PDB file with one MODEL, atoms N, CA, C and O in Angstrom:
MODEL        1
ATOM      1  N   UNK A   1       0.422  -1.255   0.056  1.00  0.00           N
ATOM      2  CA  UNK A   1      -0.307   0.118   0.118  1.00  0.00           C
ATOM      3  C   UNK A   1       0.747   1.226  -0.029  1.00  0.00           C
ATOM      4  O   UNK A   1       1.769   1.065   0.638  1.00  0.00           O
ATOM      5  N   UNK A   2       0.655   2.401  -0.849  1.00  0.00           N
ATOM      6  CA  UNK A   2       1.350   3.582  -0.522  1.00  0.00           C
ATOM      7  C   UNK A   2       1.102   4.036   0.463  1.00  0.00           C
ATOM      8  O   UNK A   2       0.008   4.084   1.027  1.00  0.00           O
ATOM      9  N   UNK A   3       2.301   4.506   0.856  1.00  0.00           N
ATOM     10  CA  UNK A   3       2.797   5.436   2.024  1.00  0.00           C
ATOM     11  C   UNK A   3       1.731   6.991   1.862  1.00  0.00           C
ATOM     12  O   UNK A   3       1.449   7.395   0.734  1.00  0.00           O
ATOM     13  N   UNK A   4       1.430   7.436   2.623  1.00  0.00           N
ATOM     14  CA  UNK A   4       0.947   8.576   3.122  1.00  0.00           C
ATOM     15  C   UNK A   4       1.962   9.689   3.027  1.00  0.00           C
ATOM     16  O   UNK A   4       2.916   9.573   3.796  1.00  0.00           O
ATOM     17  N   UNK A   5       1.943  10.884   2.131  1.00  0.00           N
ATOM     18  CA  UNK A   5       3.263  11.468   2.318  1.00  0.00           C
ATOM     19  C   UNK A   5       2.434  12.767   3.968  1.00  0.00           C
ATOM     20  O   UNK A   5       1.372  13.363   4.145  1.00  0.00           O
ATOM     21  N   UNK A   6       3.246  12.655   4.455  1.00  0.00           N
ATOM     22  CA  UNK A   6       3.643  13.764   6.115  1.00  0.00           C
ATOM     23  C   UNK A   6       3.617  15.088   5.776  1.00  0.00           C
ATOM     24  O   UNK A   6       4.500  15.757   5.240  1.00  0.00           O
ATOM     25  N   UNK A   7       2.606  15.381   6.109  1.00  0.00           N
ATOM     26  CA  UNK A   7       2.399  17.145   5.845  1.00  0.00           C
ATOM     27  C   UNK A   7       3.307  17.937   6.750  1.00  0.00           C
ATOM     28  O   UNK A   7       3.567  17.802   7.945  1.00  0.00           O
ATOM     29  N   UNK A   8       3.647  18.658   5.995  1.00  0.00           N
ATOM     30  CA  UNK A   8       5.225  19.491   6.543  1.00  0.00           C
ATOM     31  C   UNK A   8       4.727  20.626   7.630  1.00  0.00           C
ATOM     32  O   UNK A   8       5.501  21.406   8.186  1.00  0.00           O
ATOM     33  N   UNK A   9       3.345  20.585   7.832  1.00  0.00           N
ATOM     34  CA  UNK A   9       3.124  21.157   8.922  1.00  0.00           C
ATOM     35  C   UNK A   9       2.805  20.649  10.125  1.00  0.00           C
ATOM     36  O   UNK A   9       2.220  21.284  11.002  1.00  0.00           O
ATOM     37  N   UNK A  10       3.232  19.318  10.221  1.00  0.00           N
ATOM     38  CA  UNK A  10       2.866  18.534  11.377  1.00  0.00           C
ATOM     39  C   UNK A  10       4.120  18.316  12.275  1.00  0.00           C
ATOM     40  O   UNK A  10       4.919  17.399  12.091  1.00  0.00           O
ATOM     41  N   UNK A  11       4.232  19.390  13.418  1.00  0.00           N
ATOM     42  CA  UNK A  11       5.593  19.346  13.918  1.00  0.00           C
ATOM     43  C   UNK A  11       6.031  18.051  14.497  1.00  0.00           C
ATOM     44  O   UNK A  11       7.154  17.620  14.234  1.00  0.00           O
ATOM     45  N   UNK A  12       4.932  17.180  15.536  1.00  0.00           N
ATOM     46  CA  UNK A  12       4.988  15.975  16.354  1.00  0.00           C
ATOM     47  C   UNK A  12       4.378  14.810  15.643  1.00  0.00           C
ATOM     48  O   UNK A  12       3.151  14.821  15.541  1.00  0.00           O
ATOM     49  N   UNK A  13       4.769  14.222  15.345  1.00  0.00           N
ATOM     50  CA  UNK A  13       4.432  12.910  14.383  1.00  0.00           C
ATOM     51  C   UNK A  13       4.121  11.705  15.050  1.00  0.00           C
ATOM     52  O   UNK A  13       4.797  11.408  16.035  1.00  0.00           O
ATOM     53  N   UNK A  14       3.181  10.941  14.663  1.00  0.00           N
ATOM     54  CA  UNK A  14       2.898   9.172  15.763  1.00  0.00           C
ATOM     55  C   UNK A  14       4.331   8.392  15.201  1.00  0.00           C
ATOM     56  O   UNK A  14       4.984   8.568  14.172  1.00  0.00           O
ATOM     57  N   UNK A  15       4.487   7.581  16.198  1.00  0.00           N
ATOM     58  CA  UNK A  15       5.309   6.526  16.139  1.00  0.00           C
ATOM     59  C   UNK A  15       5.318   5.813  14.732  1.00  0.00           C
ATOM     60  O   UNK A  15       6.264   5.561  13.986  1.00  0.00           O
ATOM     61  N   UNK A  16       3.745   5.526  14.584  1.00  0.00           N
ATOM     62  CA  UNK A  16       3.134   5.091  13.067  1.00  0.00           C
ATOM     63  C   UNK A  16       3.593   5.722  12.080  1.00  0.00           C
ATOM     64  O   UNK A  16       4.113   4.895  11.330  1.00  0.00           O
ATOM     65  N   UNK A  17       3.699   6.929  11.600  1.00  0.00           N
ATOM     66  CA  UNK A  17       4.093   8.175  10.951  1.00  0.00           C
ATOM     67  C   UNK A  17       5.382   7.928  10.438  1.00  0.00           C
ATOM     68  O   UNK A  17       5.758   7.719   9.284  1.00  0.00           O
ATOM     69  N   UNK A  18       6.220   8.015  11.914  1.00  0.00           N
ATOM     70  CA  UNK A  18       7.941   7.808  11.708  1.00  0.00           C
ATOM     71  C   UNK A  18       8.270   6.403  11.671  1.00  0.00           C
ATOM     72  O   UNK A  18       9.456   6.145  11.874  1.00  0.00           O
ATOM     73  N   UNK A  19       7.328   5.240  11.414  1.00  0.00           N
ATOM     74  CA  UNK A  19       8.193   3.970  11.180  1.00  0.00           C
ATOM     75  C   UNK A  19       8.007   4.112  10.021  1.00  0.00           C
ATOM     76  O   UNK A  19       9.053   4.212   9.380  1.00  0.00           O
ATOM     77  N   UNK A  20       6.460   4.205   9.046  1.00  0.00           N
ATOM     78  CA  UNK A  20       6.239   4.268   8.001  1.00  0.00           C
ATOM     79  C   UNK A  20       7.510   4.633   7.143  1.00  0.00           C
ATOM     80  O   UNK A  20       8.249   3.907   6.478  1.00  0.00           O
ATOM     81  N   UNK A  21       7.526   6.080   7.386  1.00  0.00           N
ATOM     82  CA  UNK A  21       8.782   6.683   6.352  1.00  0.00           C
ATOM     83  C   UNK A  21      10.253   5.866   6.401  1.00  0.00           C
ATOM     84  O   UNK A  21      11.039   5.807   5.455  1.00  0.00           O
ATOM     85  N   UNK A  22      10.454   5.211   7.806  1.00  0.00           N
ATOM     86  CA  UNK A  22      11.563   4.249   7.484  1.00  0.00           C
ATOM     87  C   UNK A  22      11.575   2.813   7.267  1.00  0.00           C
ATOM     88  O   UNK A  22      12.500   2.010   7.143  1.00  0.00           O
ATOM     89  N   UNK A  23      10.224   2.689   7.253  1.00  0.00           N
ATOM     90  CA  UNK A  23       9.788   1.243   6.929  1.00  0.00           C
ATOM     91  C   UNK A  23      10.111   0.590   7.910  1.00  0.00           C
ATOM     92  O   UNK A  23      10.680  -0.444   7.558  1.00  0.00           O
ATOM     93  N   UNK A  24       9.975   0.752   9.596  1.00  0.00           N
ATOM     94  CA  UNK A  24      10.380  -0.210  10.136  1.00  0.00           C
ATOM     95  C   UNK A  24       9.217   0.182  11.257  1.00  0.00           C
ATOM     96  O   UNK A  24       8.553   1.216  11.326  1.00  0.00           O
ATOM     97  N   UNK A  25       9.192  -1.018  12.129  1.00  0.00           N
ATOM     98  CA  UNK A  25       7.510  -1.212  13.207  1.00  0.00           C
ATOM     99  C   UNK A  25       7.823   0.006  14.780  1.00  0.00           C
ATOM    100  O   UNK A  25       8.764   0.279  15.525  1.00  0.00           O
ATOM    101  N   UNK A  26       6.093   0.492  14.570  1.00  0.00           N
ATOM    102  CA  UNK A  26       6.391   1.316  15.752  1.00  0.00           C
ATOM    103  C   UNK A  26       7.433   1.280  16.805  1.00  0.00           C
ATOM    104  O   UNK A  26       8.015   2.286  17.211  1.00  0.00           O
ATOM    105  N   UNK A  27       7.635   0.112  17.214  1.00  0.00           N
ATOM    106  CA  UNK A  27       8.020  -0.837  18.253  1.00  0.00           C
ATOM    107  C   UNK A  27       9.741  -0.142  18.234  1.00  0.00           C
ATOM    108  O   UNK A  27      10.274   0.499  19.141  1.00  0.00           O
ATOM    109  N   UNK A  28      10.361  -0.544  16.827  1.00  0.00           N
ATOM    110  CA  UNK A  28      11.539  -0.073  16.199  1.00  0.00           C
ATOM    111  C   UNK A  28      11.873   1.425  17.109  1.00  0.00           C
ATOM    112  O   UNK A  28      12.828   1.748  17.815  1.00  0.00           O
ATOM    113  N   UNK A  29      10.399   2.249  16.654  1.00  0.00           N
ATOM    114  CA  UNK A  29      10.957   3.534  16.652  1.00  0.00           C
ATOM    115  C   UNK A  29      11.236   4.050  18.217  1.00  0.00           C
ATOM    116  O   UNK A  29      12.033   4.877  18.659  1.00  0.00           O
ATOM    117  N   UNK A  30      10.225   3.196  18.871  1.00  0.00           N
ATOM    118  CA  UNK A  30      10.272   3.290  20.423  1.00  0.00           C
ATOM    119  C   UNK A  30      11.772   3.355  20.946  1.00  0.00           C
ATOM    120  O   UNK A  30      12.291   4.356  21.441  1.00  0.00           O
ATOM    121  N   UNK A  31      12.448   1.984  20.733  1.00  0.00           N
ATOM    122  CA  UNK A  31      13.466   1.417  20.636  1.00  0.00           C
ATOM    123  C   UNK A  31      14.659   2.597  20.423  1.00  0.00           C
ATOM    124  O   UNK A  31      15.457   3.026  21.256  1.00  0.00           O
ATOM    125  N   UNK A  32      14.490   2.959  19.028  1.00  0.00           N
ATOM    126  CA  UNK A  32      15.618   4.055  18.797  1.00  0.00           C
ATOM    127  C   UNK A  32      15.653   5.492  19.664  1.00  0.00           C
ATOM    128  O   UNK A  32      16.641   6.159  19.972  1.00  0.00           O
ATOM    129  N   UNK A  33      14.104   5.764  19.977  1.00  0.00           N
ATOM    130  CA  UNK A  33      13.766   7.093  20.509  1.00  0.00           C
ATOM    131  C   UNK A  33      14.481   6.984  22.244  1.00  0.00           C
ATOM    132  O   UNK A  33      14.923   7.899  22.939  1.00  0.00           O
ATOM    133  N   UNK A  34      14.360   5.413  22.567  1.00  0.00           N
ATOM    134  CA  UNK A  34      14.901   5.520  24.439  1.00  0.00           C
ATOM    135  C   UNK A  34      16.613   5.312  24.331  1.00  0.00           C
ATOM    136  O   UNK A  34      17.271   5.579  25.336  1.00  0.00           O
ATOM    137  N   UNK A  35      17.233   4.889  23.238  1.00  0.00           N
ATOM    138  CA  UNK A  35      18.731   4.965  23.223  1.00  0.00           C
ATOM    139  C   UNK A  35      19.228   6.156  22.500  1.00  0.00           C
ATOM    140  O   UNK A  35      20.380   6.545  22.692  1.00  0.00           O
ATOM    141  N   UNK A  36      18.466   6.732  21.718  1.00  0.00           N
ATOM    142  CA  UNK A  36      18.905   7.778  21.113  1.00  0.00           C
ATOM    143  C   UNK A  36      18.608   9.176  21.329  1.00  0.00           C
ATOM    144  O   UNK A  36      17.656   9.606  20.678  1.00  0.00           O
ATOM    145  N   UNK A  37      19.339  10.160  22.262  1.00  0.00           N
ATOM    146  CA  UNK A  37      18.951  11.192  23.034  1.00  0.00           C
ATOM    147  C   UNK A  37      18.577  12.506  21.866  1.00  0.00           C
ATOM    148  O   UNK A  37      17.732  13.398  21.944  1.00  0.00           O
ATOM    149  N   UNK A  38      19.527  12.209  20.852  1.00  0.00           N
ATOM    150  CA  UNK A  38      18.825  13.406  19.979  1.00  0.00           C
ATOM    151  C   UNK A  38      17.719  13.431  19.376  1.00  0.00           C
ATOM    152  O   UNK A  38      17.354  14.508  18.905  1.00  0.00           O
ATOM    153  N   UNK A  39      16.861  12.216  19.221  1.00  0.00           N
ATOM    154  CA  UNK A  39      15.611  11.915  18.908  1.00  0.00           C
ATOM    155  C   UNK A  39      14.414  13.097  20.255  1.00  0.00           C
ATOM    156  O   UNK A  39      14.328  12.890  21.466  1.00  0.00           O
ATOM    157  N   UNK A  40      13.801  14.059  19.581  1.00  0.00           N
ATOM    158  CA  UNK A  40      12.931  14.363  20.429  1.00  0.00           C
ATOM    159  C   UNK A  40      11.659  13.930  20.415  1.00  0.00           C
ATOM    160  O   UNK A  40      10.967  13.708  19.421  1.00  0.00           O
ATOM    161  N   UNK A  41      11.344  13.805  21.659  1.00  0.00           N
ATOM    162  CA  UNK A  41       9.932  13.076  21.951  1.00  0.00           C
ATOM    163  C   UNK A  41       9.185  13.410  23.252  1.00  0.00           C
ATOM    164  O   UNK A  41       9.649  13.348  24.390  1.00  0.00           O
ATOM    165  N   UNK A  42       7.881  13.796  22.863  1.00  0.00           N
ATOM    166  CA  UNK A  42       6.988  13.990  23.741  1.00  0.00           C
ATOM    167  C   UNK A  42       5.666  13.689  23.779  1.00  0.00           C
ATOM    168  O   UNK A  42       5.136  13.455  22.693  1.00  0.00           O
ATOM    169  N   UNK A  43       5.113  13.644  24.596  1.00  0.00           N
ATOM    170  CA  UNK A  43       3.525  12.769  25.031  1.00  0.00           C
ATOM    171  C   UNK A  43       2.547  13.902  24.881  1.00  0.00           C
ATOM    172  O   UNK A  43       2.512  14.783  25.741  1.00  0.00           O
ATOM    173  N   UNK A  44       1.795  13.926  23.895  1.00  0.00           N
ATOM    174  CA  UNK A  44       0.383  14.642  23.929  1.00  0.00           C
ATOM    175  C   UNK A  44      -1.144  13.813  24.238  1.00  0.00           C
ATOM    176  O   UNK A  44      -1.940  13.130  23.593  1.00  0.00           O
ATOM    177  N   UNK A  45      -1.054  14.138  25.105  1.00  0.00           N
ATOM    178  CA  UNK A  45      -2.611  13.650  26.178  1.00  0.00           C
ATOM    179  C   UNK A  45      -2.102  11.970  26.028  1.00  0.00           C
ATOM    180  O   UNK A  45      -1.111  12.048  26.754  1.00  0.00           O
ATOM    181  N   UNK A  46      -2.121  10.932  25.699  1.00  0.00           N
ATOM    182  CA  UNK A  46      -1.487   9.840  26.007  1.00  0.00           C
ATOM    183  C   UNK A  46      -0.750   9.451  24.669  1.00  0.00           C
ATOM    184  O   UNK A  46      -0.217   8.351  24.813  1.00  0.00           O
ATOM    185  N   UNK A  47      -0.605   9.816  23.809  1.00  0.00           N
ATOM    186  CA  UNK A  47       0.296   9.627  22.769  1.00  0.00           C
ATOM    187  C   UNK A  47       1.819   9.950  22.421  1.00  0.00           C
ATOM    188  O   UNK A  47       2.010  11.118  22.082  1.00  0.00           O
ATOM    189  N   UNK A  48       2.860   9.172  22.446  1.00  0.00           N
ATOM    190  CA  UNK A  48       3.839   9.241  21.927  1.00  0.00           C
ATOM    191  C   UNK A  48       3.928  10.269  20.817  1.00  0.00           C
ATOM    192  O   UNK A  48       3.010  10.163  20.004  1.00  0.00           O
ATOM    193  N   UNK A  49       4.625  11.044  20.624  1.00  0.00           N
ATOM    194  CA  UNK A  49       5.047  11.795  19.251  1.00  0.00           C
ATOM    195  C   UNK A  49       6.418  12.122  19.165  1.00  0.00           C
ATOM    196  O   UNK A  49       6.942  12.570  20.184  1.00  0.00           O
ATOM    197  N   UNK A  50       7.242  11.954  17.931  1.00  0.00           N
ATOM    198  CA  UNK A  50       8.036  11.982  17.768  1.00  0.00           C
ATOM    199  C   UNK A  50       8.359  13.157  17.130  1.00  0.00           C
ATOM    200  O   UNK A  50       7.429  13.306  16.337  1.00  0.00           O
ATOM    201  N   UNK A  51       9.279  14.279  16.970  1.00  0.00           N
ATOM    202  CA  UNK A  51       9.638  15.600  16.687  1.00  0.00           C
ATOM    203  C   UNK A  51      10.199  15.102  14.849  1.00  0.00           C
ATOM    204  O   UNK A  51      11.009  14.300  14.385  1.00  0.00           O
ATOM    205  N   UNK A  52       9.254  16.079  14.297  1.00  0.00           N
ATOM    206  CA  UNK A  52       9.811  15.654  12.615  1.00  0.00           C
ATOM    207  C   UNK A  52      11.128  16.051  12.142  1.00  0.00           C
ATOM    208  O   UNK A  52      11.490  15.770  10.999  1.00  0.00           O
ATOM    209  N   UNK A  53      11.840  16.667  12.934  1.00  0.00           N
ATOM    210  CA  UNK A  53      13.209  17.207  12.767  1.00  0.00           C
ATOM    211  C   UNK A  53      14.364  15.341  12.509  1.00  0.00           C
ATOM    212  O   UNK A  53      15.496  15.098  12.090  1.00  0.00           O
ATOM    213  N   UNK A  54      13.291  14.557  13.015  1.00  0.00           N
ATOM    214  CA  UNK A  54      14.351  13.206  12.334  1.00  0.00           C
ATOM    215  C   UNK A  54      13.784  12.913  11.127  1.00  0.00           C
ATOM    216  O   UNK A  54      14.643  12.349  10.450  1.00  0.00           O
ATOM    217  N   UNK A  55      13.087  12.985  10.718  1.00  0.00           N
ATOM    218  CA  UNK A  55      12.404  13.251   9.176  1.00  0.00           C
ATOM    219  C   UNK A  55      13.326  13.839   8.296  1.00  0.00           C
ATOM    220  O   UNK A  55      13.814  13.250   7.331  1.00  0.00           O
ATOM    221  N   UNK A  56      13.654  15.405   8.736  1.00  0.00           N
ATOM    222  CA  UNK A  56      14.436  16.664   7.827  1.00  0.00           C
ATOM    223  C   UNK A  56      15.638  16.004   8.162  1.00  0.00           C
ATOM    224  O   UNK A  56      16.349  16.005   7.157  1.00  0.00           O
ATOM    225  N   UNK A  57      16.337  15.300   9.347  1.00  0.00           N
ATOM    226  CA  UNK A  57      17.806  14.727   9.390  1.00  0.00           C
ATOM    227  C   UNK A  57      18.130  13.620   8.095  1.00  0.00           C
ATOM    228  O   UNK A  57      19.078  13.399   7.341  1.00  0.00           O
ATOM    229  N   UNK A  58      16.862  13.115   8.299  1.00  0.00           N
ATOM    230  CA  UNK A  58      16.993  11.623   7.287  1.00  0.00           C
ATOM    231  C   UNK A  58      17.123  11.964   5.467  1.00  0.00           C
ATOM    232  O   UNK A  58      17.764  11.439   4.557  1.00  0.00           O
ATOM    233  N   UNK A  59      16.266  12.980   5.540  1.00  0.00           N
ATOM    234  CA  UNK A  59      16.122  13.630   4.211  1.00  0.00           C
ATOM    235  C   UNK A  59      17.350  14.519   3.958  1.00  0.00           C
ATOM    236  O   UNK A  59      17.834  14.581   2.828  1.00  0.00           O
ATOM    237  N   UNK A  60      17.831  15.169   4.935  1.00  0.00           N
ATOM    238  CA  UNK A  60      19.059  15.763   4.458  1.00  0.00           C
ATOM    239  C   UNK A  60      20.223  14.905   4.006  1.00  0.00           C
ATOM    240  O   UNK A  60      20.970  15.255   3.093  1.00  0.00           O
ATOM    241  N   UNK A  61      20.394  13.418   4.884  1.00  0.00           N
ATOM    242  CA  UNK A  61      21.182  12.780   4.615  1.00  0.00           C
ATOM    243  C   UNK A  61      21.434  12.136   3.193  1.00  0.00           C
ATOM    244  O   UNK A  61      22.453  11.802   2.588  1.00  0.00           O
ATOM    245  N   UNK A  62      20.170  12.104   2.928  1.00  0.00           N
ATOM    246  CA  UNK A  62      19.745  11.266   1.536  1.00  0.00           C
ATOM    247  C   UNK A  62      20.093  11.977   0.578  1.00  0.00           C
ATOM    248  O   UNK A  62      20.786  11.475  -0.307  1.00  0.00           O
ATOM    249  N   UNK A  63      19.661  13.451   0.509  1.00  0.00           N
ATOM    250  CA  UNK A  63      20.457  14.057  -0.245  1.00  0.00           C
ATOM    251  C   UNK A  63      21.928  14.663  -0.814  1.00  0.00           C
ATOM    252  O   UNK A  63      22.307  15.192  -1.859  1.00  0.00           O
ATOM    253  N   UNK A  64      22.624  14.229   0.653  1.00  0.00           N
ATOM    254  CA  UNK A  64      24.176  14.498   0.496  1.00  0.00           C
ATOM    255  C   UNK A  64      24.667  13.136  -0.173  1.00  0.00           C
ATOM    256  O   UNK A  64      25.653  13.110  -0.910  1.00  0.00           O
ATOM    257  N   UNK A  65      23.799  11.842   0.179  1.00  0.00           N
ATOM    258  CA  UNK A  65      24.213  10.885  -0.209  1.00  0.00           C
ATOM    259  C   UNK A  65      24.256  10.833  -1.826  1.00  0.00           C
ATOM    260  O   UNK A  65      25.297  10.594  -2.438  1.00  0.00           O
ATOM    261  N   UNK A  66      22.691  11.147  -2.613  1.00  0.00           N
ATOM    262  CA  UNK A  66      22.871  11.184  -4.028  1.00  0.00           C
ATOM    263  C   UNK A  66      23.694  12.308  -4.802  1.00  0.00           C
ATOM    264  O   UNK A  66      23.954  12.061  -5.980  1.00  0.00           O
ATOM    265  N   UNK A  67      24.096  13.418  -4.308  1.00  0.00           N
ATOM    266  CA  UNK A  67      25.052  14.343  -4.661  1.00  0.00           C
ATOM    267  C   UNK A  67      26.351  13.924  -5.360  1.00  0.00           C
ATOM    268  O   UNK A  67      27.190  14.772  -5.664  1.00  0.00           O
TER     269      UNK A  67
ENDMDL
END
C-alpha cells in the first residue's frame, strides 16, 4: 500500500508515521527514541510523538548521498 505523505505542517508525528517513513515497526521507533537522546519525544495526551526533525535529518542525509 502506498505511503501517505506527511504534511510539513505537522511538527510532532506519531510513532506509526515515523515508522512508515523509515519502513520499520513503531516498536523500533520506540527503541530508537529510548536509546538516542537526539530524537525529540513528547507525549500529547496519552500518545507518544516524535519531532519531525528526525525526518528532516534523514532527508538531508539522503540528499547528500545522492549528490
